[in-house]
Tab-separated table of C-alpha atoms and ligand atoms in Angstrom:
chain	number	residue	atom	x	y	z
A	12	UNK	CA	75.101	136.496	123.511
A	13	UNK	CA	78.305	137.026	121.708
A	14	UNK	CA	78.707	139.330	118.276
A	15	UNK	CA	80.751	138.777	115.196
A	16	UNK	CA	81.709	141.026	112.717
A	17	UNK	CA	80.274	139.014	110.079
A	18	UNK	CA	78.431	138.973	106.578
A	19	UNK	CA	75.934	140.453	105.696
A	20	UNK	CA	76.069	141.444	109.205
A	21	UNK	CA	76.967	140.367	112.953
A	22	UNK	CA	76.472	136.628	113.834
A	23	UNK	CA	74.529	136.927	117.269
A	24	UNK	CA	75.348	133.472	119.268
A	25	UNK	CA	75.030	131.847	122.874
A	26	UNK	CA	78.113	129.126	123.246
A	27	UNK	CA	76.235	127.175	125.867
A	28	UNK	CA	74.052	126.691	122.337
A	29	UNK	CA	76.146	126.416	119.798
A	30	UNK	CA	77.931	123.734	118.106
A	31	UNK	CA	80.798	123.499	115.773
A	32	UNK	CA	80.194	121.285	112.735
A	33	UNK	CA	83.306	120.117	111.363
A	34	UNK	CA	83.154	118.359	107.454
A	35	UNK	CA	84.835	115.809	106.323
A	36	UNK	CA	88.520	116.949	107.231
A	37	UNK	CA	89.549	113.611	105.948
A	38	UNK	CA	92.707	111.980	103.771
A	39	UNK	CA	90.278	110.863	101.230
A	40	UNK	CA	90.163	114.083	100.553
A	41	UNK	CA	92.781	116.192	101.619
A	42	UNK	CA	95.685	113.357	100.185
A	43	UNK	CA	97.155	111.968	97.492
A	44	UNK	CA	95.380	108.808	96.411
A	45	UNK	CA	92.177	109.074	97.714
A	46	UNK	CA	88.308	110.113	96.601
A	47	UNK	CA	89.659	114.073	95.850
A	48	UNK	CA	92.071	112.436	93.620
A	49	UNK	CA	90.602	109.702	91.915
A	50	UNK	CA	88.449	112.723	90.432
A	51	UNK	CA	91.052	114.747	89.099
A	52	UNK	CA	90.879	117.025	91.610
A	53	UNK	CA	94.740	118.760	92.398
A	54	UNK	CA	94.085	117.681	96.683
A	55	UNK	CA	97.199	119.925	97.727
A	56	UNK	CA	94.347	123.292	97.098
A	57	UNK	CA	93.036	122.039	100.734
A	58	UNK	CA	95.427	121.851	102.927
A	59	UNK	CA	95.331	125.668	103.789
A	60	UNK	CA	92.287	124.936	105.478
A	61	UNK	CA	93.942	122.242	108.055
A	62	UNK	CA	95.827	124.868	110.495
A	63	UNK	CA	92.998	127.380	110.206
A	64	UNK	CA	90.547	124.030	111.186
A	65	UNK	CA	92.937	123.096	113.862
A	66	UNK	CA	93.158	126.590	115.451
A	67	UNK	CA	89.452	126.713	115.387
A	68	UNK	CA	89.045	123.336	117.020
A	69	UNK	CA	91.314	124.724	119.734
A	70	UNK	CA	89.346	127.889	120.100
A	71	UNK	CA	85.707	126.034	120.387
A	72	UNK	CA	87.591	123.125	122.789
A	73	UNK	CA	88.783	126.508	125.178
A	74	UNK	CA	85.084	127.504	124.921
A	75	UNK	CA	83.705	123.974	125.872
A	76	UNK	CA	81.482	124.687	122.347
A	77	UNK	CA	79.725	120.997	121.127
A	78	UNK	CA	82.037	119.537	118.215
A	79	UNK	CA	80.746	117.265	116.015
A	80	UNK	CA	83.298	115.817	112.867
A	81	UNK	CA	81.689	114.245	109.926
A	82	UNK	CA	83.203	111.883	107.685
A	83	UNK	CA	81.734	111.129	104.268
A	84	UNK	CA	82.060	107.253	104.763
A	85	UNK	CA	80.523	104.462	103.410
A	86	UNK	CA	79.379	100.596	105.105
A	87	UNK	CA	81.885	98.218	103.982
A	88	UNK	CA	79.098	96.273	102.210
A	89	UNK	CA	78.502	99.270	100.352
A	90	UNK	CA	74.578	98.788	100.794
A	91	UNK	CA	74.074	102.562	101.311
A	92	UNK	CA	76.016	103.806	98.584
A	93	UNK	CA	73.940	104.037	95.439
A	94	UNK	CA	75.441	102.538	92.207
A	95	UNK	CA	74.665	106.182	90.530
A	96	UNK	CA	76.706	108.174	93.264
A	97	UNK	CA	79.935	105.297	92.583
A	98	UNK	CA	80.108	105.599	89.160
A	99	UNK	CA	79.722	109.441	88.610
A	100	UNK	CA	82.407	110.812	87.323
A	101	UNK	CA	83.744	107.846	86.128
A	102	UNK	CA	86.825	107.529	88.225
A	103	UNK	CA	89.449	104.496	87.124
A	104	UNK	CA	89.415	104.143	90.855
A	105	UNK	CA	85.668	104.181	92.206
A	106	UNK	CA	84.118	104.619	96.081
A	107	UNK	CA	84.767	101.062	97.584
A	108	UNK	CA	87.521	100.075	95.643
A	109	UNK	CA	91.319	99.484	96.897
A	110	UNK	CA	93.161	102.032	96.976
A	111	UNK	CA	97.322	103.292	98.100
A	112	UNK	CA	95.088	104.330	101.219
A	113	UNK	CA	92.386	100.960	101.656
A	114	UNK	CA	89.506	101.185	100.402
A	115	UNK	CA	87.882	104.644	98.962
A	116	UNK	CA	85.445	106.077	101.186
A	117	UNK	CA	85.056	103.003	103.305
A	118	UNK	CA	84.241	103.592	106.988
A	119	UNK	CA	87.101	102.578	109.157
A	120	UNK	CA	89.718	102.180	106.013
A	121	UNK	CA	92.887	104.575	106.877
A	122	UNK	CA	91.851	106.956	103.974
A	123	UNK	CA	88.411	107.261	105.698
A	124	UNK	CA	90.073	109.237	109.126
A	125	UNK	CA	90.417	112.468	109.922
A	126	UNK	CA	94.226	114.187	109.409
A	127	UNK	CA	95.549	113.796	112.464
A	128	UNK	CA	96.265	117.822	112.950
A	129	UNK	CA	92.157	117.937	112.868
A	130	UNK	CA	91.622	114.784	114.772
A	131	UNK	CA	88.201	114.282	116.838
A	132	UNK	CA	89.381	114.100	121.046
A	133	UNK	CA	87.662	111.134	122.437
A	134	UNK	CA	84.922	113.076	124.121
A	135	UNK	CA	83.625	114.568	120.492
A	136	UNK	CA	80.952	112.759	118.182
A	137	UNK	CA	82.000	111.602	114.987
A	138	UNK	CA	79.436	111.078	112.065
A	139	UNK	CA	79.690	108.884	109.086
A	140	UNK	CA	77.617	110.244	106.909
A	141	UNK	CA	76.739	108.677	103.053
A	142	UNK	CA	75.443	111.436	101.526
A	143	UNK	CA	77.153	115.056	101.125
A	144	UNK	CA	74.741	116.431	103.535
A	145	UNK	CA	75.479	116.110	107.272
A	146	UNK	CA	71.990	115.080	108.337
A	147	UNK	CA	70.990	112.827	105.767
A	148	UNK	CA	71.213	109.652	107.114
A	149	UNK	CA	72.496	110.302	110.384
A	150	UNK	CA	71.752	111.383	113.723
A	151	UNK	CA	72.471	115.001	113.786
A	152	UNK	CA	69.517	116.277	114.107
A	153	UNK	CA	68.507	113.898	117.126
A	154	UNK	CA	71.729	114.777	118.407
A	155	UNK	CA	71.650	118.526	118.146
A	156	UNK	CA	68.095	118.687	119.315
A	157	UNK	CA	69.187	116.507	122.535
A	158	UNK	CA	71.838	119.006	123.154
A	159	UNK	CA	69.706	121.930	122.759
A	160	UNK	CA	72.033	123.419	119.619
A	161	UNK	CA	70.334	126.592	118.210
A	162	UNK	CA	73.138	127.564	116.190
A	163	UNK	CA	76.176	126.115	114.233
A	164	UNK	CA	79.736	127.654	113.389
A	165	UNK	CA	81.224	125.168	109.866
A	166	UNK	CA	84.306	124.630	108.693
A	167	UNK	CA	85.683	121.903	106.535
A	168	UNK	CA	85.960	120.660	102.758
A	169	UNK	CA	84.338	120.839	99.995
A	170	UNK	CA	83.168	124.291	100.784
A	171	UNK	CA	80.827	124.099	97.635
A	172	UNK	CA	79.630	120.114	98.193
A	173	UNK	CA	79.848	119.236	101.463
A	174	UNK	CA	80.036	122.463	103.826
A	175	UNK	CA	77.079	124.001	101.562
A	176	UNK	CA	74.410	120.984	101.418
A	177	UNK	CA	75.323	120.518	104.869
A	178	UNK	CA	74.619	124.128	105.776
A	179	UNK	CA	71.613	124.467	103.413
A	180	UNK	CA	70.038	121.171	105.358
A	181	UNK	CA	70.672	123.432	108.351
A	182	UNK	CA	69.214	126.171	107.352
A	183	UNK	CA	65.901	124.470	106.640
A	184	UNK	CA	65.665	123.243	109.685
A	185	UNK	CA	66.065	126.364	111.506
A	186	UNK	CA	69.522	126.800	112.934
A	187	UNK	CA	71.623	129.749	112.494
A	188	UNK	CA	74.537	129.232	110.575
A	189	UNK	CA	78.323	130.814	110.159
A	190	UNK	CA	80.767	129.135	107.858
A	191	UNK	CA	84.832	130.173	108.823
A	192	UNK	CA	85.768	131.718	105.572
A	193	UNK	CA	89.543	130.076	106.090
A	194	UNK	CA	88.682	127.543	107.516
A	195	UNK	CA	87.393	125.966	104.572
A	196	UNK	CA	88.609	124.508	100.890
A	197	UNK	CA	87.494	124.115	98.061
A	198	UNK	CA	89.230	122.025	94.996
A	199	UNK	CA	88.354	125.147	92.826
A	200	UNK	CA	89.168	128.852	94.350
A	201	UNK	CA	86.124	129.993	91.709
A	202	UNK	CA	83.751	128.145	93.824
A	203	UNK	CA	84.846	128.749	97.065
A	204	UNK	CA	84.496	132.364	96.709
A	205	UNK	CA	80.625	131.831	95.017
A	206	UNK	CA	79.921	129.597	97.873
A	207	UNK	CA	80.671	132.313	100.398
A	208	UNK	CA	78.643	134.910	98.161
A	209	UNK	CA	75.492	132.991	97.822
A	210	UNK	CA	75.415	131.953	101.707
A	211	UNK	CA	75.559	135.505	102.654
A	212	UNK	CA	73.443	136.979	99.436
A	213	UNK	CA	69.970	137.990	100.099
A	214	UNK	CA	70.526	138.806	103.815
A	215	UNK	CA	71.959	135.840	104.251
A	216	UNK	CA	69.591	133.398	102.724
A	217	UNK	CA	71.752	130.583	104.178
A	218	UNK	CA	73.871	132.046	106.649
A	219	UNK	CA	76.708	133.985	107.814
A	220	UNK	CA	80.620	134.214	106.781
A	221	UNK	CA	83.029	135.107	108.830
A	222	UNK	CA	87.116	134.824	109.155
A	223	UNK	CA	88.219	132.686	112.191
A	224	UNK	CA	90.254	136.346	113.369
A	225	UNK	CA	86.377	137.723	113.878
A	226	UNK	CA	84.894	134.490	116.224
A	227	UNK	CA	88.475	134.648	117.987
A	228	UNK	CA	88.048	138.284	118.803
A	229	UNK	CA	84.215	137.696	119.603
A	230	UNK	CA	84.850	135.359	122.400
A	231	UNK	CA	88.126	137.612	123.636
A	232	UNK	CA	85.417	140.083	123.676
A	233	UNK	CA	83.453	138.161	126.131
A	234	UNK	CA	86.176	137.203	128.228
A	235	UNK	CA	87.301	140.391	128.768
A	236	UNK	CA	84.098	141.441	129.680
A	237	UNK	CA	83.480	139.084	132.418
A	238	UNK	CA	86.384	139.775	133.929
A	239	UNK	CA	85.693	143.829	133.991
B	27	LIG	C1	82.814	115.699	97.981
B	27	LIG	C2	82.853	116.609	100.217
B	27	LIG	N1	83.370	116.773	97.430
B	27	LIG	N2	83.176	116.293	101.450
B	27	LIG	N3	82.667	115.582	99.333
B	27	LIG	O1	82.445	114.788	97.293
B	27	LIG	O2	82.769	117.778	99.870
């Protein structure tokens, strides 16, 4: 088992068991003229999270860790997005409709993919997922169980939508979770930073936080070791 110095105390984990859950690291969100923006939301607040996500995906890759990337993406016939999830919010430009980067939240339009610094290698699984929870409505649970995952590292964006429901989801069914403090952005630095207090509040009622400098040194840690 590996250690790391994490909140509210030392994430205990197994890499042969452990998979790295990336969310929604995509231009819909993370660019001008997509979902983030149709909202109001100032996208450019993200993008600190893209080398931190990329150095992490390098990390995990060195460590042959399972990655899995979710997209928050939509059928093109729209028949699983609920009328009351397209027009919340009210946006002049609404899920499914054309936009400077195709159609909003469409699976497969070029605002749908991942930035290509965080970009899925062919051998990693790639979820569209409807909902703001990774395993509503997909196959991640079937997947993880398959694989024998016991424990999941997050990163991604929205910290406080997407990273949280999916970790919360998670948590409920029994995996271990640690989220990558900078590896993950919110649109609003006030929720970020409540996010990562009520994950690790209460002995970590939903997890473990953690900066991507403690999992680095965790596996150096390990590799030292087996080589002593
Ligand atoms: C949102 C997400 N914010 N990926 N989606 O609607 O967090």
């Amino acid at each position: 088992m590996l250690s790391v110095p994490a909140l509210p105390y030392a994430f205990q984990f197994d890499p042969a068991h452990t998979a790295l859950i990336v969310i929604d690291m995509q231009r819909d969100f993370i660019e001008p003229g997509g979902f983030g923006a149709s909202l109001g939301n100032q996208v450019a607040r993200l993008a600190p999270s893209v080398p931190v996500v990329a150095e992490l995906l390098g990390l995990c890759r060195r460590h042959k860790l399972l990655i899995v990337h979710t997209r928050e993406a939509h059928r093109p016939d729209m028949a699983d997005c609920p009328p009351a999830k397209r027009a919340r919010g009210n946006p002049a430009v609404q899920i499914g409709d054309n936009g400077p980067m195709g159609r909003i939240l469409v699976s497969g339009e070029p605002g749908c993919e991942i930035v290509a610094a965080v970009a899925p290698l062919v051998d990693e699984i790639v979820l569209d997922k409807p909902g703001k929870g990774a395993f509503y409505a997909t196959a991640l649970g079937e997947i993880l169980r398959i694989k024998g995952i016991r424990q999941l590292i997050f990163a991604g964006v929205t910290t406080e939508v997407c990273v949280q429901t999916s970790m919360r989801e998670a948590n409920d069914r029994g995996y271990d979770c640690l989220l990558i403090e900078d590896a993950t952005e919110s649109y609003f630095p006030e929720f970020k930073a409540a996010t990562l207090e009520m994950i690790r509040a209460q002995g970590g009622i939903v997890g473990w936080t953690a900066p991507l400098q403690a999992l680095a040194s965790a596996f150096q840690a390990a590799t030292q070791e087996s080589h002593a």
